[in-house]
mmCIF file of C-alpha atoms in Angstrom:
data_model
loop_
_atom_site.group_PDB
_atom_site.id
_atom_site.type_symbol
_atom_site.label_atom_id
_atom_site.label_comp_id
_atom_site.label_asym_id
_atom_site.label_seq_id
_atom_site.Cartn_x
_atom_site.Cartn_y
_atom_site.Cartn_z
ATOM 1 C CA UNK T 1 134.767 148.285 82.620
ATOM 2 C CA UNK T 2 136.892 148.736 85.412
ATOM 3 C CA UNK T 3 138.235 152.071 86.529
ATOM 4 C CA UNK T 4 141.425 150.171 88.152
ATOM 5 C CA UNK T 5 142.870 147.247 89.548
ATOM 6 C CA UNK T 6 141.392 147.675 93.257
ATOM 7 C CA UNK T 7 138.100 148.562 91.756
ATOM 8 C CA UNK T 8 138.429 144.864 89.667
ATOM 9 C CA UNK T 9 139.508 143.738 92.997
ATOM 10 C CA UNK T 10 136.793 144.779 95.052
ATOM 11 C CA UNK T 11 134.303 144.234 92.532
ATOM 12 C CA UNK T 12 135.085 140.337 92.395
ATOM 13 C CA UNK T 13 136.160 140.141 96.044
ATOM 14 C CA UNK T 14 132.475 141.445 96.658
ATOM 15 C CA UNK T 15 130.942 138.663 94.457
ATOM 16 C CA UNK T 16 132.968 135.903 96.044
ATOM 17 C CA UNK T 17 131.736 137.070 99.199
ATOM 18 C CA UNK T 18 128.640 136.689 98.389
ATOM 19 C CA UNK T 19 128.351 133.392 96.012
ATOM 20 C CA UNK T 20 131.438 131.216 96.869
ATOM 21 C CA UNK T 21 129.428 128.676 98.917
ATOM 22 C CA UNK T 22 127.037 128.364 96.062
ATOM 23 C CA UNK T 23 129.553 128.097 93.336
ATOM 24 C CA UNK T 24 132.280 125.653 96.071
ATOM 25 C CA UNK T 25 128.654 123.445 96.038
ATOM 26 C CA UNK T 26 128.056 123.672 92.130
ATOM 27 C CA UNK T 27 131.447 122.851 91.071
ATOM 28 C CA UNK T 28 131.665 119.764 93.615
ATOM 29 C CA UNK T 29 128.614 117.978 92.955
ATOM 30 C CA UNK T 30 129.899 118.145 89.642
ATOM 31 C CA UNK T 31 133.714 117.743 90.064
ATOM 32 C CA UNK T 32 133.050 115.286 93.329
ATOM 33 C CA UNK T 33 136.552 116.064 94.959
ATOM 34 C CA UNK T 34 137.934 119.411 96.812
ATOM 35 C CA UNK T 35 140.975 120.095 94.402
ATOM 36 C CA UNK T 36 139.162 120.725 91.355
ATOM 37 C CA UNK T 37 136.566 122.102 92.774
ATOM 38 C CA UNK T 38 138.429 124.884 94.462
ATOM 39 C CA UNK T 39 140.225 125.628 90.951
ATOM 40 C CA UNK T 40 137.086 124.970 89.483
ATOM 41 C CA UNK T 41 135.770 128.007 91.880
ATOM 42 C CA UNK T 42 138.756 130.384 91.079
ATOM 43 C CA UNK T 43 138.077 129.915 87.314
ATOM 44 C CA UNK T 44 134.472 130.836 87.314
ATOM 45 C CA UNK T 45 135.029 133.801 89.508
ATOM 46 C CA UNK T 46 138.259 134.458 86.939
ATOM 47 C CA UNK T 47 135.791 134.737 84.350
ATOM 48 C CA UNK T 48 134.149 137.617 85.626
ATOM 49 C CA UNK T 49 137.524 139.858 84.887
ATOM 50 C CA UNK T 50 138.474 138.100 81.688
ATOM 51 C CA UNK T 51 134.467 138.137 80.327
ATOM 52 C CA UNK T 52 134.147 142.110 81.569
ATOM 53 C CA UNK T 53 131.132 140.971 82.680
ATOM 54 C CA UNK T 54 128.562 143.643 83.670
ATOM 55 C CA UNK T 55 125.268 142.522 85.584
ATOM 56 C CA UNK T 56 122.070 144.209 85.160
ATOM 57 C CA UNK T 57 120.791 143.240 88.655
ATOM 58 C CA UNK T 58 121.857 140.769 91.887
ATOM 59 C CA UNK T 59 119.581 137.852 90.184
ATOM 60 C CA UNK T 60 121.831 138.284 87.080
ATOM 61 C CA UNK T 61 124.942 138.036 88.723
ATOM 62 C CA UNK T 62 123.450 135.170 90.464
ATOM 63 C CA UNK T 63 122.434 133.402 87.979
ATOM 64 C CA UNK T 64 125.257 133.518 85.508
ATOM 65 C CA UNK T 65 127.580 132.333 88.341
ATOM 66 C CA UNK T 66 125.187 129.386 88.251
ATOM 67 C CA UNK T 67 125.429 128.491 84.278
ATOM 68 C CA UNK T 68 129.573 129.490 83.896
ATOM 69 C CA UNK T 69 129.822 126.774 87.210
ATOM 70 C CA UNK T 70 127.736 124.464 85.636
ATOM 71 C CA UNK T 71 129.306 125.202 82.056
ATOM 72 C CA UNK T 72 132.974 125.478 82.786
ATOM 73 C CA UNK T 73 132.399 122.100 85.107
ATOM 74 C CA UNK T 74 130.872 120.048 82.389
ATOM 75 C CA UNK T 75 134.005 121.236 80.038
ATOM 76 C CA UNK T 76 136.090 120.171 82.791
ATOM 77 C CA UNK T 77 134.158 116.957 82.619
ATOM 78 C CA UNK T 78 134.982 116.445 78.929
ATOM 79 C CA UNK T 79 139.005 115.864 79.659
ATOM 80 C CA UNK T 80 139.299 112.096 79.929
ATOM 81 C CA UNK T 81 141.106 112.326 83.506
ATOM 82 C CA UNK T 82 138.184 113.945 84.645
ATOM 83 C CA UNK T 83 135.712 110.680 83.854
ATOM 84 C CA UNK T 84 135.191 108.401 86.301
ATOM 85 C CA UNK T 85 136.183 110.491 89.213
ATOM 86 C CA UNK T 86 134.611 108.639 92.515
ATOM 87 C CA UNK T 87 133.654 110.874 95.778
ATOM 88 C CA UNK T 88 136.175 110.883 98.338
ATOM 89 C CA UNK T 89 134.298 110.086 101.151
ATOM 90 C CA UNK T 90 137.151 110.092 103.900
ATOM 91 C CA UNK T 91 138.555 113.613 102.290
ATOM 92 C CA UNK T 92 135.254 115.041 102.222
ATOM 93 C CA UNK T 93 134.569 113.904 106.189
ATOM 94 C CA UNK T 94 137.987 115.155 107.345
ATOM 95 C CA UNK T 95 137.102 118.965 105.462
ATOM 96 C CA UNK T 96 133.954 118.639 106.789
ATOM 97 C CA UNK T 97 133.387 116.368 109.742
ATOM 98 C CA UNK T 98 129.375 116.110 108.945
ATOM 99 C CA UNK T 99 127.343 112.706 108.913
ATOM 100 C CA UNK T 100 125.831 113.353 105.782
ATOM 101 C CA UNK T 101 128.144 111.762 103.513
ATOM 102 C CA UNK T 102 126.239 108.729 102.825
ATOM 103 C CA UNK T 103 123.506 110.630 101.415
ATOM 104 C CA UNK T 104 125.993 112.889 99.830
ATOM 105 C CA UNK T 105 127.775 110.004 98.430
ATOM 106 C CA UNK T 106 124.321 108.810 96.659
ATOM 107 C CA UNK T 107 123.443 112.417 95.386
ATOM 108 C CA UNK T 108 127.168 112.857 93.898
ATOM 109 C CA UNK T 109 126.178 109.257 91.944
ATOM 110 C CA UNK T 110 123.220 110.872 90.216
ATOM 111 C CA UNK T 111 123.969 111.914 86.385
ATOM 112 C CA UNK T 112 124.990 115.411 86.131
ATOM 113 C CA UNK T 113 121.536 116.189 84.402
ATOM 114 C CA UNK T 114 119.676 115.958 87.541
ATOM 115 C CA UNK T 115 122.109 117.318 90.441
ATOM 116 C CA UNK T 116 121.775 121.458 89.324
ATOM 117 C CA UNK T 117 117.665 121.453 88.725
ATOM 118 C CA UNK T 118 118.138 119.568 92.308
ATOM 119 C CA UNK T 119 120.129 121.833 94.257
ATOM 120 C CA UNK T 120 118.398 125.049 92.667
ATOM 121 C CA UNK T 121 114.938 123.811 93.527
ATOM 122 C CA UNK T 122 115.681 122.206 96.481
ATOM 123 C CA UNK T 123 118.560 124.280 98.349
ATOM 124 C CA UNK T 124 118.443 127.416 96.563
ATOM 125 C CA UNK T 125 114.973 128.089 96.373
ATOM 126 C CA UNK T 126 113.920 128.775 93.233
ATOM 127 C CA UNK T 127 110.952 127.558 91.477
ATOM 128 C CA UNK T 128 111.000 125.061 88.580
ATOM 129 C CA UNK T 129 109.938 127.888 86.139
ATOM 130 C CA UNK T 130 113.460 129.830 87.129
ATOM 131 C CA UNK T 131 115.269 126.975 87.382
ATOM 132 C CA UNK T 132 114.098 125.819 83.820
ATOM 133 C CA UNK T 133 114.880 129.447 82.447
ATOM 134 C CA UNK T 134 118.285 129.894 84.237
ATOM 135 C CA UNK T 135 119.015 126.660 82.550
ATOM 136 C CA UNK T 136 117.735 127.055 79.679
ATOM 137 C CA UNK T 137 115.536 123.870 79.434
ATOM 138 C CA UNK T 138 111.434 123.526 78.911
ATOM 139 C CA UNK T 139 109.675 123.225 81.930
ATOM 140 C CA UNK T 140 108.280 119.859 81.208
ATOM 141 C CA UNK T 141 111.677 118.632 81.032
ATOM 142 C CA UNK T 142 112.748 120.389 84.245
ATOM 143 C CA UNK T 143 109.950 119.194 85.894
ATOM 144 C CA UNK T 144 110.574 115.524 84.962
ATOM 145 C CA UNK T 145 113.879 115.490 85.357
ATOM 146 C CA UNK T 146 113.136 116.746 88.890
ATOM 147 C CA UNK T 147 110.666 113.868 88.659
ATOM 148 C CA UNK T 148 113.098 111.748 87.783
ATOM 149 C CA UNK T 149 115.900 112.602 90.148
ATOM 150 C CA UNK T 150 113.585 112.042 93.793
ATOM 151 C CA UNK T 151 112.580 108.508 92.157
ATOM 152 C CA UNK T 152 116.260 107.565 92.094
ATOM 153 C CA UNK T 153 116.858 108.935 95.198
ATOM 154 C CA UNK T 154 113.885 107.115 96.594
ATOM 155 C CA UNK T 155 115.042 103.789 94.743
ATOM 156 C CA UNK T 156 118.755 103.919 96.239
ATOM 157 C CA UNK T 157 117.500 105.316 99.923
ATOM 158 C CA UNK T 158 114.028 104.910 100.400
ATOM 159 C CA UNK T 159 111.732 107.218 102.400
ATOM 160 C CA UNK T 160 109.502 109.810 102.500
ATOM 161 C CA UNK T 161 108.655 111.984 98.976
ATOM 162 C CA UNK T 162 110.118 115.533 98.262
ATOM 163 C CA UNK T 163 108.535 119.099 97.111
ATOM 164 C CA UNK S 1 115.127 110.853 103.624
ATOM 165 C CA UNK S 2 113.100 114.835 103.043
ATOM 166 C CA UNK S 3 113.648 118.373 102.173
ATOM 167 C CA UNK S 4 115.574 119.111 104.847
ATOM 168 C CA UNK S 5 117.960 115.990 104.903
ATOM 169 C CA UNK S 6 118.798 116.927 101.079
ATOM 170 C CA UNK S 7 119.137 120.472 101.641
ATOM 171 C CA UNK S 8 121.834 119.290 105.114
ATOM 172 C CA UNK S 9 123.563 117.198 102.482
ATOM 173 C CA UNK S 10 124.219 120.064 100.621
ATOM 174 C CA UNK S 11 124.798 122.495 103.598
ATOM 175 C CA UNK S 12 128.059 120.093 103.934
ATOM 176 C CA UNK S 13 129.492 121.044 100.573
ATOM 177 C CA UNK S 14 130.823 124.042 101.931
ATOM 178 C CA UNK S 15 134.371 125.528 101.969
ATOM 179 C CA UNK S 16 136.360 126.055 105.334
ATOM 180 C CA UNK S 17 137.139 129.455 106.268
ATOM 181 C CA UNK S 18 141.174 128.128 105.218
ATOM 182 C CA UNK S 19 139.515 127.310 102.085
ATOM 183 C CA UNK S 20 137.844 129.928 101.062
ATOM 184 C CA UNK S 21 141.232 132.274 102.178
ATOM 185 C CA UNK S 22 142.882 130.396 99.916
ATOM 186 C CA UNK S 23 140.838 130.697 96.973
ATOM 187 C CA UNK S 24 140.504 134.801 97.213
ATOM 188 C CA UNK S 25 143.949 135.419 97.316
ATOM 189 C CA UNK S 26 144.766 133.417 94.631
ATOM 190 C CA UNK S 27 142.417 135.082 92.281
ATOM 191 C CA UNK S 28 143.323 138.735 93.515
ATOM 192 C CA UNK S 29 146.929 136.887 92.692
ATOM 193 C CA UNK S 30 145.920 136.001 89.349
ATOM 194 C CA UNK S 31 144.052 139.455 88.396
ATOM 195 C CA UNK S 32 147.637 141.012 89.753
ATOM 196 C CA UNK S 33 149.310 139.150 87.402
ATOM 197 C CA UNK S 34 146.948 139.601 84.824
ATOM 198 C CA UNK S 35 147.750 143.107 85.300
ATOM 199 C CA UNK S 36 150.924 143.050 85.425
ATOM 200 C CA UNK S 37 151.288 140.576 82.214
ATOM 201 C CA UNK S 38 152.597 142.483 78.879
ATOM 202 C CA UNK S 39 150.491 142.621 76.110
ATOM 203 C CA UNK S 40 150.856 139.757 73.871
ATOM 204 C CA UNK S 41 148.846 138.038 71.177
ATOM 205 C CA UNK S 42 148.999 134.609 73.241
ATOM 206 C CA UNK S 43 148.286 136.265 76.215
ATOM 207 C CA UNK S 44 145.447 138.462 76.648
ATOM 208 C CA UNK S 45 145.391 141.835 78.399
ATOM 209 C CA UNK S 46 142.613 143.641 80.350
ATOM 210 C CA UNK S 47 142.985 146.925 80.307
ATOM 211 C CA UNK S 48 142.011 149.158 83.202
ATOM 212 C CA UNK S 49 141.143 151.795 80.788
ATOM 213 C CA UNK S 50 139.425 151.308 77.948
ATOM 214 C CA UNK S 51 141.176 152.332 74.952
ATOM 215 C CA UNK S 52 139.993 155.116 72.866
ATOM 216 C CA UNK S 53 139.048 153.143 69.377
ATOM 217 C CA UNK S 54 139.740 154.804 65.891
ATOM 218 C CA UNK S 55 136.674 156.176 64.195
ATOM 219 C CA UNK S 56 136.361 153.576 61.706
ATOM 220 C CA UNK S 57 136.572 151.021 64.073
ATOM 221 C CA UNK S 58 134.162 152.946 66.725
ATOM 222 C CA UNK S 59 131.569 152.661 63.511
ATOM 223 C CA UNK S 60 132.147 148.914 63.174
ATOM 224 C CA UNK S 61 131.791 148.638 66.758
ATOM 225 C CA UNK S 62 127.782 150.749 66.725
ATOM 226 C CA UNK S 63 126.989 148.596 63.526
ATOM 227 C CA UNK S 64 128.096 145.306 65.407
ATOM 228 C CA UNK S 65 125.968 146.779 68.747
ATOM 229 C CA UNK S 66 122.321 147.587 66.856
ATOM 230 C CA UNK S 67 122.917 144.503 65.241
ATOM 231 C CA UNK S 68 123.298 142.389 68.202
ATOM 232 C CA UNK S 69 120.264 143.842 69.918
ATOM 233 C CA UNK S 70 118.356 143.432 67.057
ATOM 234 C CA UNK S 71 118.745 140.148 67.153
ATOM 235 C CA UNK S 72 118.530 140.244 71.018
ATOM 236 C CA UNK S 73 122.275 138.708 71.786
ATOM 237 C CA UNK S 74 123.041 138.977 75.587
ATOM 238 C CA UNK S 75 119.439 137.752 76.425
ATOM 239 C CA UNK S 76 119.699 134.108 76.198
ATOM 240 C CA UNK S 77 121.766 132.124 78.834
ATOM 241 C CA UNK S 78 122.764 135.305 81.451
ATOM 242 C CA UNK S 79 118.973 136.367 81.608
ATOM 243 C CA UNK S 80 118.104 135.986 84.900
ATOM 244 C CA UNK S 81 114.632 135.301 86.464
ATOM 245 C CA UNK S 82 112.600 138.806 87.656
ATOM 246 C CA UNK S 83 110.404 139.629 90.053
ATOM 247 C CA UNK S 84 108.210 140.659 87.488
ATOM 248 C CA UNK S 85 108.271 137.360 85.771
ATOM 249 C CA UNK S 86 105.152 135.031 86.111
ATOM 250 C CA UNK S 87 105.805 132.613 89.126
ATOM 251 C CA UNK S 88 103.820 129.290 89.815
ATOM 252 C CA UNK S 89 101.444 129.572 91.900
ATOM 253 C CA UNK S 90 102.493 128.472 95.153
ATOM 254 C CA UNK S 91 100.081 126.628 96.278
ATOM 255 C CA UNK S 92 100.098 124.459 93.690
ATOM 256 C CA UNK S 93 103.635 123.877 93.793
ATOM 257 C CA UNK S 94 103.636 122.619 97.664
ATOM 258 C CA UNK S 95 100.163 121.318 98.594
ATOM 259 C CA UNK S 96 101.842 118.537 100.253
ATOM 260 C CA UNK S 97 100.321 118.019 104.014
ATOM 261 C CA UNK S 98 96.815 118.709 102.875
ATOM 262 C CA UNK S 99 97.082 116.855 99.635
ATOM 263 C CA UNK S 100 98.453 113.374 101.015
ATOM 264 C CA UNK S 101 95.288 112.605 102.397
ATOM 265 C CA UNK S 102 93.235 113.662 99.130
ATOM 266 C CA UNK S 103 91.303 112.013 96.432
ATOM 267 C CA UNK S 104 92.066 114.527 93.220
ATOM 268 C CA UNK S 105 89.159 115.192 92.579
ATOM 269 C CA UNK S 106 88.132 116.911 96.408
ATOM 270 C CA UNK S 107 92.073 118.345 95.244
ATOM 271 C CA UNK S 108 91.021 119.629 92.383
ATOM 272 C CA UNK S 109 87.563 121.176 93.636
ATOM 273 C CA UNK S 110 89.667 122.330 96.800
ATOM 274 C CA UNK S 111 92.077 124.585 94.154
ATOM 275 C CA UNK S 112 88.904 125.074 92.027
ATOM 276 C CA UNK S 113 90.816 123.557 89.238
ATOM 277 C CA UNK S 114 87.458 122.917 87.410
ATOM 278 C CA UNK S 115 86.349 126.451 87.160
ATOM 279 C CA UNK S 116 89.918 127.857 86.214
ATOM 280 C CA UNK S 117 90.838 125.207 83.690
ATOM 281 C CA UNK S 118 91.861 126.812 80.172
ATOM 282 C CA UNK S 119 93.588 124.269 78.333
ATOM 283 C CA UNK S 120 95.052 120.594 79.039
ATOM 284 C CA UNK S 121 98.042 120.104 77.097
ATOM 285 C CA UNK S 122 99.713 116.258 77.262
ATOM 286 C CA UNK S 123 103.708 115.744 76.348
ATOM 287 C CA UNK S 124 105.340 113.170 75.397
ATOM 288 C CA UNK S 125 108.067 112.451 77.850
ATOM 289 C CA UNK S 126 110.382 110.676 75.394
ATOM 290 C CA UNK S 127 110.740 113.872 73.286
ATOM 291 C CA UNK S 128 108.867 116.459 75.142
ATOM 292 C CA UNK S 129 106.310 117.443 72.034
ATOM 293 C CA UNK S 130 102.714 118.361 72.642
ATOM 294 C CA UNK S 131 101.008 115.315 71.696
ATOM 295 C CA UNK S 132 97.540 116.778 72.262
ATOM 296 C CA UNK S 133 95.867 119.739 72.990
ATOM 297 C CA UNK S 134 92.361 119.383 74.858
ATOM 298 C CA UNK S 135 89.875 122.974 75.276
ATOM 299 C CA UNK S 136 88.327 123.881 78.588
ATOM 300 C CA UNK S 137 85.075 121.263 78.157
ATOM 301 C CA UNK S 138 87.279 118.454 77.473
ATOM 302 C CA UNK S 139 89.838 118.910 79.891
ATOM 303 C CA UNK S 140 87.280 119.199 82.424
ATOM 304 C CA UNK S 141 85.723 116.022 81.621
ATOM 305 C CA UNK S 142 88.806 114.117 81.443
ATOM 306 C CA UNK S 143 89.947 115.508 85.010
ATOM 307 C CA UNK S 144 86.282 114.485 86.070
ATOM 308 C CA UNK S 145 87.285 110.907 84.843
ATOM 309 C CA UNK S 146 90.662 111.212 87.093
ATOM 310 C CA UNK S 147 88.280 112.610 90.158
ATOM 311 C CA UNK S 148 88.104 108.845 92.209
ATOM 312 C CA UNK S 149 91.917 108.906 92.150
ATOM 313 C CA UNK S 150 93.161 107.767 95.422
ATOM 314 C CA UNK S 151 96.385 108.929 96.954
ATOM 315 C CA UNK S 152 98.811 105.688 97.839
ATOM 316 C CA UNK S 153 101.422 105.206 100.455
ATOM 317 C CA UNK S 154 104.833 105.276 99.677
ATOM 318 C CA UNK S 155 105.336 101.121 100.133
ATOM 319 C CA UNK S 156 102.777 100.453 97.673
ATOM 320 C CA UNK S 157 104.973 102.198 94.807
ATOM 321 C CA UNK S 158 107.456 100.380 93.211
ATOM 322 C CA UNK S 159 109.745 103.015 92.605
ATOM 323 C CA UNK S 160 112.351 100.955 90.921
ATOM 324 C CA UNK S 161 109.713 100.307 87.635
ATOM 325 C CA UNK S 162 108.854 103.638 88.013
ATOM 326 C CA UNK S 163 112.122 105.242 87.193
ATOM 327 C CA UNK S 164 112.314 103.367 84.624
ATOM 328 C CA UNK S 165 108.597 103.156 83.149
ATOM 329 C CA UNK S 166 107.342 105.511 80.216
ATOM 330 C CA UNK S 167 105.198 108.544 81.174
ATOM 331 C CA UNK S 168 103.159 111.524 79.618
ATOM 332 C CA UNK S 169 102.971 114.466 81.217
ATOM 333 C CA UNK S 170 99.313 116.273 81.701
ATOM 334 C CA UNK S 171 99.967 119.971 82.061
ATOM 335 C CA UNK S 172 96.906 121.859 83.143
ATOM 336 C CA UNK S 173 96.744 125.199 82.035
ATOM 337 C CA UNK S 174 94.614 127.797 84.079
ATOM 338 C CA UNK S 175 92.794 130.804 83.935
ATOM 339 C CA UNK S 176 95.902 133.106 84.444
ATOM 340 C CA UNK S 177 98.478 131.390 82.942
ATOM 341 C CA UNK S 178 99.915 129.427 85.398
ATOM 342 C CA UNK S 179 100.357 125.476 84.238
ATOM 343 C CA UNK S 180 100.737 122.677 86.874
ATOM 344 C CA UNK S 181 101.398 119.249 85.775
ATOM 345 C CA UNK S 182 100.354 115.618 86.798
ATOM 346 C CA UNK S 183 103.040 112.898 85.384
ATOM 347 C CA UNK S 184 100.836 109.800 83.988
ATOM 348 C CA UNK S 185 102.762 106.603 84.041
ATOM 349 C CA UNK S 186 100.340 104.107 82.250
ATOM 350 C CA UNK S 187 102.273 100.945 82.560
ATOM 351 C CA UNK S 188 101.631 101.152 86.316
ATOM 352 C CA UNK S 189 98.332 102.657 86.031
ATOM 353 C CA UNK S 190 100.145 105.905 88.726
ATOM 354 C CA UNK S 191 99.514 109.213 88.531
ATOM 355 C CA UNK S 192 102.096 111.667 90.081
ATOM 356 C CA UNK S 193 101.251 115.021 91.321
ATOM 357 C CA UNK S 194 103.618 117.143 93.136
ATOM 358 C CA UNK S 195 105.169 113.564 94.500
ATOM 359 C CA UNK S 196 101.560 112.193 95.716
ATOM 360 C CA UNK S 197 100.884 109.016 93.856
ATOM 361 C CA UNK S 198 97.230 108.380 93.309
ATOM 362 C CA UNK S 199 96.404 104.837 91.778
ATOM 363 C CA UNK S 200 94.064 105.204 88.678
ATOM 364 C CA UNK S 201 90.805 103.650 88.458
ATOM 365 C CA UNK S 202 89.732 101.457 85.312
ATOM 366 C CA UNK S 203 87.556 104.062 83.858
ATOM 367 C CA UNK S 204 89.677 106.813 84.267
ATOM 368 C CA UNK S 205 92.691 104.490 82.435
ATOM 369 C CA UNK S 206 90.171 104.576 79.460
ATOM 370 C CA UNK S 207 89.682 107.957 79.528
ATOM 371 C CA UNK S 208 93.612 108.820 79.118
ATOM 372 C CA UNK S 209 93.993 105.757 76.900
ATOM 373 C CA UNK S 210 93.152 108.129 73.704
ATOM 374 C CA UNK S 211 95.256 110.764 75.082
ATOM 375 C CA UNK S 212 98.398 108.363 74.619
ATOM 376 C CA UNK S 213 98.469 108.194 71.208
#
């Protein structure tokens, strides 16, 4: 696939450019602290090389960042000293210093079936037909878990509605 | 809390320059030693040329190849969305400002749901299966039924038996394709559509009580 090293090298250098911010964010709301997350992030961009992946088009590459995050984090998941991880909240202000860790903190507590169709519709942009197809789910069941996910929200903050 | 407060919340999850340093050179670190890594059973190799294959094993290789896009491997989970794939209509998807203030049925005449409606499909949301299928006429006279729907404010939900409360889902299909869906919750008597919540009327509860079964 790969004519040479520094072609392998570019070639993932140029997709990290591009997608590390979305895959740092996958991997954490998952993962919840910055350690695993950032070897989390090296392992899905790893895969690229060891997969030989080749993408048909930018959405492609895009998207199967998306599902190896997701899938390599929920493996990650599976290890018992992985379970039960809580959200650092004083790590996560010193990396950060944002005031948005409260809400952070209640997003991180939603199960992991409703944080991806959230940050996908809601951050990313796509619409719940692509999210349900990059994720391989029906659309009804995208849809309510979407559903689902605001009413928690709403129940554990309160406000105004989403979409 | 809105849109933009959840998508700040997420801006924050973002790697510091140091960070994101880091992380690079220690994958360009690990493709070096990848590289540099002997060929071993335990540890796999990636060549930087692909090795010429024997003939027999080059004929293996083309059987394994048709067969896999016969059978359409490499489609399923990588497929990304296209351009060219049907979207959802967008103004269906985020009606919200205008819609607030709305009875669905001055909604519905307003996206001239009543002329384009195809097919009204209703799902279980326990196991997601089609529990009925209602034609054009029918589906037109049940959203008739839904018409005096009023929108509520958000203090008069309780969202707490909502999460928690069965629903079906009413997917209406139009014209060209393109579905949009109302969630019914009947234990509260709420309909949901894209995050309005309209309070349902006696009659129009006894219209969807057939649909539930």
């Amino acid at each position: 696939m790969y004519a040479d090293t520094e072609c392998m090298k570019q070639e993932v250098s140029r997709l990290y450019t591009q997608y590390v911010d979305m895959v740092y964010r996958i991997c954490f709301v998952f993962l919840k602290n910055a350690t695993d997350t950032e070897d989390a992030v090296q392992a899905v961009f790893m895969k690229v090389i060891e997969k030989q992946m080749v993408f048909d088009s930018p959405e492609h590459e895009k998207a199967w960042l998306i599902v190896t995050a997701q899938n390599h984090c929920k493996n990650q998941l599976k290890h018992w000293w992985q379970k039960g991880i809580a959200f650092d909240q004083n790590t996560h202000d010193k990396i950060h210093h944002d005031e948005s860790s409260e809400v952070l903190e209640l997003l991180l507590q939603l199960p992991d079936k409703y944080k991806l169709p959230l940050y996908l519709y809601y951050y990313e942009g796509y619409s719940t037909d692509e999210v349900a197809q990059i994720l391989e789910l029906n659309s009804s069941t995208l849809r309510s878990r979407l559903k689902k996910a605001r009413e928690l929200l709403k129940t554990k903050i309160g406000g105004t509605s989403y979409e | 809390m809105n849109n933009d407060t959840l998508k700040q919340t997420f801006d924050t999850i973002t790697p510091t320059p140091e960070q994101k340093d880091r992380m690079l050179s220690q994958i360009l670190g690990q493709i070096d030693a990848q590289v540099a890594q002997p060929a071993t059973p335990e540890a796999p190799v990636i060549s930087l040329a692909p090795k010429r294959k024997s003939t027999h094993a080059r004929q293996w290789l083309g059987l394994a190849a048709s067969i896999a896009v016969v059978i359409g491997i490499g489609v399923s989970l990588q497929q990304p969305p296209t351009p060219t794939q049907p979207q959802g209509n967008p103004s269906l998807e985020a009606p919200i400002d205008t819609q607030a203030s709305l009875s669905l049925g001055t909604f519905f005449e307003k996206k001239r749901i009543y002329e384009d409606v195809n097919q009204l499909k209703v799902t279980s949301s326990t196991d997601f299966e089609i529990i009925h299928t209602l034609e054009a006429s029918e589906a037109r006279t049940l959203l008739t039924a839904l018409d005096p729907s009023l929108p509520l404010q958000e203090d008069q939900i309780d969202f707490k038996a909502l999460q928690d409360a069965p629903f079906v889902i009413l997917g209406i299909v139009l014209s060209d394709g393109n579905e949009f869906q109302i969630f019914y919750t009947p234990s509260l008597g709420l309909l949901d559509l894209n995050s309005i919540y309209y309070n349902v009327s006696p009659a129009a509860a006894l219209a969807l009580e057939p649909l539930l079964k």
